[in-house]
PDB file of N, CA and C in Angstrom:
ATOM      1  N   MET Y   1      77.630  64.495  44.120  1.00 47.00           N
ATOM      2  CA  MET Y   1      78.106  64.222  45.461  1.00 47.00           C
ATOM      3  C   MET Y   1      79.252  65.201  45.802  1.00 47.00           C
ATOM      4  N   ALA Y   2      79.370  65.547  47.072  1.00 53.00           N
ATOM      5  CA  ALA Y   2      80.362  66.556  47.507  1.00 53.00           C
ATOM      6  C   ALA Y   2      81.773  65.923  47.423  1.00 53.00           C
ATOM      7  N   GLU Y   3      82.722  66.760  47.096  1.00 54.00           N
ATOM      8  CA  GLU Y   3      84.129  66.350  47.074  1.00 54.00           C
ATOM      9  C   GLU Y   3      84.637  66.101  48.469  1.00 54.00           C
ATOM     10  N   THR Y   4      85.392  65.082  48.663  1.00 51.00           N
ATOM     11  CA  THR Y   4      85.988  64.830  49.954  1.00 51.00           C
ATOM     12  C   THR Y   4      87.474  65.057  49.874  1.00 51.00           C
ATOM     13  N   LYS Y   5      88.057  65.497  50.972  1.00 50.00           N
ATOM     14  CA  LYS Y   5      89.470  65.728  51.008  1.00 50.00           C
ATOM     15  C   LYS Y   5      90.176  64.462  51.437  1.00 50.00           C
ATOM     16  N   THR Y   6      91.450  64.345  51.130  1.00 56.00           N
ATOM     17  CA  THR Y   6      92.161  63.112  51.454  1.00 56.00           C
ATOM     18  C   THR Y   6      92.885  63.200  52.787  1.00 56.00           C
ATOM     19  N   ARG Y   7      92.643  64.276  53.503  1.00 54.00           N
ATOM     20  CA  ARG Y   7      93.347  64.481  54.773  1.00 54.00           C
ATOM     21  C   ARG Y   7      92.732  63.740  55.924  1.00 54.00           C
ATOM     22  N   GLY Y   8      91.620  63.069  55.719  1.00 58.00           N
ATOM     23  CA  GLY Y   8      90.976  62.347  56.801  1.00 58.00           C
ATOM     24  C   GLY Y   8      90.111  63.172  57.697  1.00 58.00           C
ATOM     25  N   THR Y   9      89.762  64.376  57.270  1.00 53.00           N
ATOM     26  CA  THR Y   9      88.857  65.217  58.079  1.00 53.00           C
ATOM     27  C   THR Y   9      87.674  65.581  57.228  1.00 53.00           C
ATOM     28  N   SER Y  10      86.688  66.134  57.894  1.00 72.00           N
ATOM     29  CA  SER Y  10      85.479  66.575  57.169  1.00 72.00           C
ATOM     30  C   SER Y  10      85.860  67.872  56.434  1.00 72.00           C
ATOM     31  N   ASN Y  11      84.946  68.405  55.695  1.00 82.00           N
ATOM     32  CA  ASN Y  11      85.226  69.667  54.936  1.00 82.00           C
ATOM     33  C   ASN Y  11      84.907  70.878  55.780  1.00 82.00           C
ATOM     34  N   ARG Y  12      84.800  70.688  57.078  1.00 86.00           N
ATOM     35  CA  ARG Y  12      84.448  71.819  57.938  1.00 86.00           C
ATOM     36  C   ARG Y  12      85.565  72.026  58.917  1.00 86.00           C
ATOM     37  N   GLY Y  13      85.636  73.238  59.430  1.00 88.00           N
ATOM     38  CA  GLY Y  13      86.528  73.557  60.530  1.00 88.00           C
ATOM     39  C   GLY Y  13      87.942  73.896  60.094  1.00 88.00           C
ATOM     40  N   PHE Y  14      88.694  74.358  61.093  1.00 87.00           N
ATOM     41  CA  PHE Y  14      90.052  74.875  60.899  1.00 87.00           C
ATOM     42  C   PHE Y  14      90.975  73.774  60.367  1.00 87.00           C
ATOM     43  N   ALA Y  15      90.844  72.593  60.925  1.00 88.00           N
ATOM     44  CA  ALA Y  15      91.797  71.491  60.509  1.00 88.00           C
ATOM     45  C   ALA Y  15      91.638  71.115  59.087  1.00 88.00           C
ATOM     46  N   SER Y  16      90.530  71.304  58.462  1.00 90.00           N
ATOM     47  CA  SER Y  16      90.340  70.915  57.078  1.00 90.00           C
ATOM     48  C   SER Y  16      90.755  71.968  56.099  1.00 90.00           C
ATOM     49  N   MET Y  17      91.137  73.156  56.567  1.00 91.00           N
ATOM     50  CA  MET Y  17      91.580  74.280  55.701  1.00 91.00           C
ATOM     51  C   MET Y  17      92.936  74.031  55.104  1.00 91.00           C
ATOM     52  N   ASP Y  18      93.184  74.717  54.043  1.00 93.00           N
ATOM     53  CA  ASP Y  18      94.518  74.702  53.420  1.00 93.00           C
ATOM     54  C   ASP Y  18      95.525  75.254  54.431  1.00 93.00           C
ATOM     55  N   PRO Y  19      96.718  74.641  54.502  1.00 94.00           N
ATOM     56  CA  PRO Y  19      97.717  75.107  55.514  1.00 94.00           C
ATOM     57  C   PRO Y  19      98.039  76.579  55.397  1.00 94.00           C
ATOM     58  N   ASP Y  20      98.091  77.141  54.191  1.00 96.00           N
ATOM     59  CA  ASP Y  20      98.399  78.569  54.040  1.00 96.00           C
ATOM     60  C   ASP Y  20      97.255  79.424  54.604  1.00 96.00           C
ATOM     61  N   LYS Y  21      96.015  78.994  54.458  1.00 94.00           N
ATOM     62  CA  LYS Y  21      94.894  79.732  55.024  1.00 94.00           C
ATOM     63  C   LYS Y  21      94.925  79.634  56.524  1.00 94.00           C
ATOM     64  N   GLN Y  22      95.264  78.463  57.062  1.00 92.00           N
ATOM     65  CA  GLN Y  22      95.375  78.319  58.551  1.00 92.00           C
ATOM     66  C   GLN Y  22      96.429  79.287  59.080  1.00 92.00           C
ATOM     67  N   ARG Y  23      97.566  79.318  58.426  1.00 93.00           N
ATOM     68  CA  ARG Y  23      98.654  80.184  58.842  1.00 93.00           C
ATOM     69  C   ARG Y  23      98.250  81.697  58.826  1.00 93.00           C
ATOM     70  N   ALA Y  24      97.541  82.100  57.774  1.00 91.00           N
ATOM     71  CA  ALA Y  24      97.044  83.466  57.671  1.00 91.00           C
ATOM     72  C   ALA Y  24      96.083  83.816  58.833  1.00 91.00           C
ATOM     73  N   ILE Y  25      95.230  82.880  59.132  1.00 88.00           N
ATOM     74  CA  ILE Y  25      94.229  83.137  60.235  1.00 88.00           C
ATOM     75  C   ILE Y  25      94.965  83.179  61.589  1.00 88.00           C
ATOM     76  N   ALA Y  26      95.897  82.222  61.779  1.00 87.00           N
ATOM     77  CA  ALA Y  26      96.565  82.115  63.040  1.00 87.00           C
ATOM     78  C   ALA Y  26      97.498  83.299  63.296  1.00 87.00           C
ATOM     79  N   SER Y  27      97.991  83.879  62.232  1.00 87.00           N
ATOM     80  CA  SER Y  27      98.916  85.065  62.379  1.00 87.00           C
ATOM     81  C   SER Y  27      98.172  86.270  62.897  1.00 87.00           C
ATOM     82  N   LYS Y  28      96.897  86.332  62.724  1.00 84.00           N
ATOM     83  CA  LYS Y  28      96.089  87.427  63.239  1.00 84.00           C
ATOM     84  C   LYS Y  28      95.838  87.339  64.720  1.00 84.00           C
ATOM     85  N   GLY Y  29      96.003  86.165  65.301  1.00 79.00           N
ATOM     86  CA  GLY Y  29      95.833  85.875  66.672  1.00 79.00           C
ATOM     87  C   GLY Y  29      95.508  86.964  67.703  1.00 79.00           C
ATOM     88  N   GLY Y  30      94.269  87.289  67.886  1.00 69.00           N
ATOM     89  CA  GLY Y  30      93.883  88.224  68.945  1.00 69.00           C
ATOM     90  C   GLY Y  30      93.961  89.678  68.499  1.00 69.00           C
ATOM     91  N   SER Y  31      94.246  89.953  67.239  1.00 74.00           N
ATOM     92  CA  SER Y  31      94.406  91.327  66.859  1.00 74.00           C
ATOM     93  C   SER Y  31      93.074  92.124  66.851  1.00 74.00           C
ATOM     94  N   SER Y  32      91.958  91.400  66.920  1.00 73.00           N
ATOM     95  CA  SER Y  32      90.654  92.068  66.947  1.00 73.00           C
ATOM     96  C   SER Y  32      90.404  92.615  68.370  1.00 73.00           C
ATOM     97  N   VAL Y  33      91.121  92.135  69.337  1.00 76.00           N
ATOM     98  CA  VAL Y  33      90.847  92.550  70.726  1.00 76.00           C
ATOM     99  C   VAL Y  33      91.915  93.628  71.081  1.00 76.00           C
ATOM    100  N   PRO Y  34      91.444  94.790  71.568  1.00 77.00           N
ATOM    101  CA  PRO Y  34      92.363  95.860  71.899  1.00 77.00           C
ATOM    102  C   PRO Y  34      93.241  95.463  73.085  1.00 77.00           C
ATOM    103  N   PRO Y  35      94.459  95.976  73.165  1.00 73.00           N
ATOM    104  CA  PRO Y  35      95.420  95.629  74.245  1.00 73.00           C
ATOM    105  C   PRO Y  35      94.816  95.811  75.664  1.00 73.00           C
ATOM    106  N   GLU Y  36      94.034  96.828  75.834  1.00 75.00           N
ATOM    107  CA  GLU Y  36      93.492  97.028  77.241  1.00 75.00           C
ATOM    108  C   GLU Y  36      92.464  95.968  77.664  1.00 75.00           C
ATOM    109  N   LYS Y  37      91.980  95.171  76.674  1.00 76.00           N
ATOM    110  CA  LYS Y  37      91.074  94.082  76.952  1.00 76.00           C
ATOM    111  C   LYS Y  37      91.819  92.736  77.152  1.00 76.00           C
ATOM    112  N   ARG Y  38      93.128  92.797  77.100  1.00 76.00           N
ATOM    113  CA  ARG Y  38      93.927  91.548  77.222  1.00 76.00           C
ATOM    114  C   ARG Y  38      94.790  91.660  78.458  1.00 76.00           C
ATOM    115  N   PRO Y  39      94.203  91.495  79.650  1.00 77.00           N
ATOM    116  CA  PRO Y  39      95.028  91.731  80.885  1.00 77.00           C
ATOM    117  C   PRO Y  39      96.100  90.707  81.092  1.00 77.00           C
ATOM    118  N   PHE Y  40      95.974  89.528  80.601  1.00 74.00           N
ATOM    119  CA  PHE Y  40      97.023  88.535  80.828  1.00 74.00           C
ATOM    120  C   PHE Y  40      98.250  88.838  79.999  1.00 74.00           C
ATOM    121  N   ALA Y  41      98.098  89.476  78.855  1.00 73.00           N
ATOM    122  CA  ALA Y  41      99.287  89.891  78.068  1.00 73.00           C
ATOM    123  C   ALA Y  41     100.039  91.008  78.796  1.00 73.00           C
ATOM    124  N   GLN Y  42      99.362  91.797  79.593  1.00 76.00           N
ATOM    125  CA  GLN Y  42      99.987  92.913  80.275  1.00 76.00           C
ATOM    126  C   GLN Y  42     100.569  92.497  81.624  1.00 76.00           C
ATOM    127  N   ASN Y  43      99.922  91.586  82.321  1.00 83.00           N
ATOM    128  CA  ASN Y  43     100.290  91.238  83.672  1.00 83.00           C
ATOM    129  C   ASN Y  43     100.449  89.721  83.808  1.00 83.00           C
ATOM    130  N   HIS Y  44     101.657  89.257  83.731  1.00 85.00           N
ATOM    131  CA  HIS Y  44     101.923  87.813  83.827  1.00 85.00           C
ATOM    132  C   HIS Y  44     101.585  87.215  85.198  1.00 85.00           C
ATOM    133  N   ARG Y  45     101.732  88.034  86.262  1.00 88.00           N
ATOM    134  CA  ARG Y  45     101.390  87.530  87.573  1.00 88.00           C
ATOM    135  C   ARG Y  45      99.895  87.249  87.679  1.00 88.00           C
ATOM    136  N   LEU Y  46      99.092  88.117  87.031  1.00 86.00           N
ATOM    137  CA  LEU Y  46      97.621  87.919  87.048  1.00 86.00           C
ATOM    138  C   LEU Y  46      97.279  86.607  86.327  1.00 86.00           C
ATOM    139  N   ALA Y  47      97.960  86.386  85.195  1.00 84.00           N
ATOM    140  CA  ALA Y  47      97.717  85.133  84.423  1.00 84.00           C
ATOM    141  C   ALA Y  47      98.108  83.900  85.207  1.00 84.00           C
ATOM    142  N   ALA Y  48      99.230  83.969  85.952  1.00 88.00           N
ATOM    143  CA  ALA Y  48      99.678  82.825  86.768  1.00 88.00           C
ATOM    144  C   ALA Y  48      98.699  82.547  87.878  1.00 88.00           C
ATOM    145  N   GLU Y  49      98.197  83.609  88.452  1.00 89.00           N
ATOM    146  CA  GLU Y  49      97.216  83.449  89.583  1.00 89.00           C
ATOM    147  C   GLU Y  49      95.928  82.783  89.048  1.00 89.00           C
ATOM    148  N   ALA Y  50      95.477  83.259  87.920  1.00 86.00           N
ATOM    149  CA  ALA Y  50      94.279  82.703  87.334  1.00 86.00           C
ATOM    150  C   ALA Y  50      94.449  81.231  86.977  1.00 86.00           C
ATOM    151  N   GLY Y  51      95.607  80.883  86.442  1.00 85.00           N
ATOM    152  CA  GLY Y  51      95.867  79.519  86.081  1.00 85.00           C
ATOM    153  C   GLY Y  51      95.923  78.632  87.333  1.00 85.00           C
ATOM    154  N   ARG Y  52      96.500  79.127  88.412  1.00 86.00           N
ATOM    155  CA  ARG Y  52      96.569  78.383  89.657  1.00 86.00           C
ATOM    156  C   ARG Y  52      95.177  78.119  90.197  1.00 86.00           C
ATOM    157  N   LYS Y  53      94.378  79.162  90.157  1.00 85.00           N
ATOM    158  CA  LYS Y  53      92.971  79.025  90.628  1.00 85.00           C
ATOM    159  C   LYS Y  53      92.232  77.978  89.810  1.00 85.00           C
ATOM    160  N   GLY Y  54      92.428  78.042  88.507  1.00 81.00           N
ATOM    161  CA  GLY Y  54      91.712  77.132  87.642  1.00 81.00           C
ATOM    162  C   GLY Y  54      92.158  75.719  87.938  1.00 81.00           C
ATOM    163  N   GLY Y  55      93.415  75.470  88.168  1.00 79.00           N
ATOM    164  CA  GLY Y  55      93.920  74.153  88.465  1.00 79.00           C
ATOM    165  C   GLY Y  55      93.389  73.610  89.762  1.00 79.00           C
ATOM    166  N   GLU Y  56      93.261  74.487  90.743  1.00 78.00           N
ATOM    167  CA  GLU Y  56      92.747  74.072  92.030  1.00 78.00           C
ATOM    168  C   GLU Y  56      91.250  73.705  91.963  1.00 78.00           C
ATOM    169  N   ASN Y  57      90.535  74.400  91.105  1.00 76.00           N
ATOM    170  CA  ASN Y  57      89.128  74.220  90.983  1.00 76.00           C
ATOM    171  C   ASN Y  57      88.722  73.152  89.992  1.00 76.00           C
ATOM    172  N   SER Y  58      89.648  72.674  89.179  1.00 74.00           N
ATOM    173  CA  SER Y  58      89.291  71.732  88.183  1.00 74.00           C
ATOM    174  C   SER Y  58      88.871  70.344  88.773  1.00 74.00           C
ATOM    175  N   HIS Y  59      89.273  70.086  89.980  1.00 66.00           N
ATOM    176  CA  HIS Y  59      88.890  68.801  90.624  1.00 66.00           C
ATOM    177  C   HIS Y  59      88.039  69.081  91.842  1.00 66.00           C
ATOM    178  N   GLY Y  60      87.367  70.198  91.886  1.00 59.00           N
ATOM    179  CA  GLY Y  60      86.459  70.497  92.988  1.00 59.00           C
ATOM    180  C   GLY Y  60      87.193  70.605  94.312  1.00 59.00           C
ATOM    181  N   GLY Y  61      88.469  71.045  94.314  1.00 55.00           N
ATOM    182  CA  GLY Y  61      89.200  71.173  95.543  1.00 55.00           C
ATOM    183  C   GLY Y  61      89.842  69.874  96.008  1.00 55.00           C
ATOM    184  N   ARG Y  62      89.578  68.771  95.297  1.00 62.00           N
ATOM    185  CA  ARG Y  62      90.128  67.505  95.680  1.00 62.00           C
ATOM    186  C   ARG Y  62      91.398  67.245  94.833  1.00 62.00           C
ATOM    187  N   LYS Y  63      92.317  66.569  95.361  1.00 63.00           N
ATOM    188  CA  LYS Y  63      93.469  66.130  94.574  1.00 63.00           C
ATOM    189  C   LYS Y  63      93.039  64.912  93.799  1.00 63.00           C
ATOM    190  N   PRO Y  64      93.451  64.835  92.535  1.00 60.00           N
ATOM    191  CA  PRO Y  64      93.113  63.622  91.733  1.00 60.00           C
ATOM    192  C   PRO Y  64      93.820  62.386  92.241  1.00 60.00           C
ATOM    193  N   GLN Y  65      93.166  61.257  92.126  1.00 62.00           N
ATOM    194  CA  GLN Y  65      93.759  60.019  92.550  1.00 62.00           C
ATOM    195  C   GLN Y  65      94.896  59.654  91.570  1.00 62.00           C
ATOM    196  N   ALA Y  66      95.918  59.037  92.072  1.00 61.00           N
ATOM    197  CA  ALA Y  66      96.991  58.575  91.244  1.00 61.00           C
ATOM    198  C   ALA Y  66      96.472  57.498  90.312  1.00 61.00           C
ATOM    199  N   ALA Y  67      96.950  57.562  89.067  1.00 57.00           N
ATOM    200  CA  ALA Y  67      96.472  56.602  88.007  1.00 57.00           C
ATOM    201  C   ALA Y  67      96.974  55.188  88.307  1.00 57.00           C
ATOM    202  N   THR Y  68      98.167  55.048  88.913  1.00 58.00           N
ATOM    203  CA  THR Y  68      98.687  53.757  89.171  1.00 58.00           C
ATOM    204  C   THR Y  68      98.726  53.496  90.684  1.00 58.00           C
ATOM    205  N   THR Y  69      97.670  52.980  91.191  1.00 58.00           N
ATOM    206  CA  THR Y  69      97.626  52.673  92.614  1.00 58.00           C
ATOM    207  C   THR Y  69      97.720  51.109  92.768  1.00 58.00           C
ATOM    208  N   THR Y  70      98.294  50.707  93.815  1.00 63.00           N
ATOM    209  CA  THR Y  70      98.450  49.273  94.057  1.00 63.00           C
ATOM    210  C   THR Y  70      97.176  48.826  94.871  1.00 63.00           C
ATOM    211  N   PRO Y  71      96.581  47.729  94.516  1.00 63.00           N
ATOM    212  CA  PRO Y  71      95.437  47.259  95.243  1.00 63.00           C
ATOM    213  C   PRO Y  71      95.799  46.852  96.661  1.00 63.00           C
ATOM    214  N   ALA Y  72      94.807  46.959  97.552  1.00 65.00           N
ATOM    215  CA  ALA Y  72      94.943  46.564  98.938  1.00 65.00           C
ATOM    216  C   ALA Y  72      95.132  45.043  98.982  1.00 65.00           C
ATOM    217  N   PRO Y  73      95.941  44.563  99.909  1.00 67.00           N
ATOM    218  CA  PRO Y  73      96.137  43.109  99.996  1.00 67.00           C
ATOM    219  C   PRO Y  73      94.794  42.444 100.343  1.00 67.00           C
ATOM    220  N   ALA Y  74      94.624  41.271  99.794  1.00 68.00           N
ATOM    221  CA  ALA Y  74      93.380  40.540 100.035  1.00 68.00           C
ATOM    222  C   ALA Y  74      93.371  40.028 101.479  1.00 68.00           C
ATOM    223  N   SER Y  75      92.193  40.081 102.092  1.00 69.00           N
ATOM    224  CA  SER Y  75      92.109  39.605 103.501  1.00 69.00           C
ATOM    225  C   SER Y  75      92.131  38.098 103.474  1.00 69.00           C
ATOM    226  N   PRO Y  76      92.645  37.486 104.549  1.00 68.00           N
ATOM    227  CA  PRO Y  76      92.694  35.998 104.602  1.00 68.00           C
ATOM    228  C   PRO Y  76      91.262  35.444 104.631  1.00 68.00           C
ATOM    229  N   PRO Y  77      91.096  34.251 104.104  1.00 68.00           N
ATOM    230  CA  PRO Y  77      89.744  33.702 104.114  1.00 68.00           C
ATOM    231  C   PRO Y  77      89.227  33.490 105.551  1.00 68.00           C
ATOM    232  N   ALA Y  78      87.927  33.638 105.688  1.00 69.00           N
ATOM    233  CA  ALA Y  78      87.327  33.527 107.050  1.00 69.00           C
ATOM    234  C   ALA Y  78      87.413  32.052 107.507  1.00 69.00           C
ATOM    235  N   ALA Y  79      87.689  31.890 108.765  1.00 68.00           N
ATOM    236  CA  ALA Y  79      87.792  30.550 109.319  1.00 68.00           C
ATOM    237  C   ALA Y  79      86.444  29.870 109.294  1.00 68.00           C
ATOM    238  N   GLN Y  80      86.424  28.607 108.895  1.00 71.00           N
ATOM    239  CA  GLN Y  80      85.180  27.885 108.857  1.00 71.00           C
ATOM    240  C   GLN Y  80      85.076  26.980 110.086  1.00 71.00           C
ATOM    241  N   ASP Y  81      83.956  26.889 110.701  1.00 62.00           N
ATOM    242  CA  ASP Y  81      83.769  26.081 111.897  1.00 62.00           C
ATOM    243  C   ASP Y  81      83.332  24.677 111.541  1.00 62.00           C
TER     244      ASP Y  81
END
């Protein structure tokens, strides 16, 4: 039977790796991509504009409803004849 780790994760993926190995991988962060292919690192205004557009489009142009809305008051009962 396969050995299981005691960290509460499966034996797959980044989270299940040894912390030193995670650190080594994370320290390489984007080094495989040449600087000219990373426009946001060069131009912060471009990054801000892209983030703004993404935020506007994430709800289809609609503003999200507030999570805590108060219910409308109940209408009075109909008069009975």
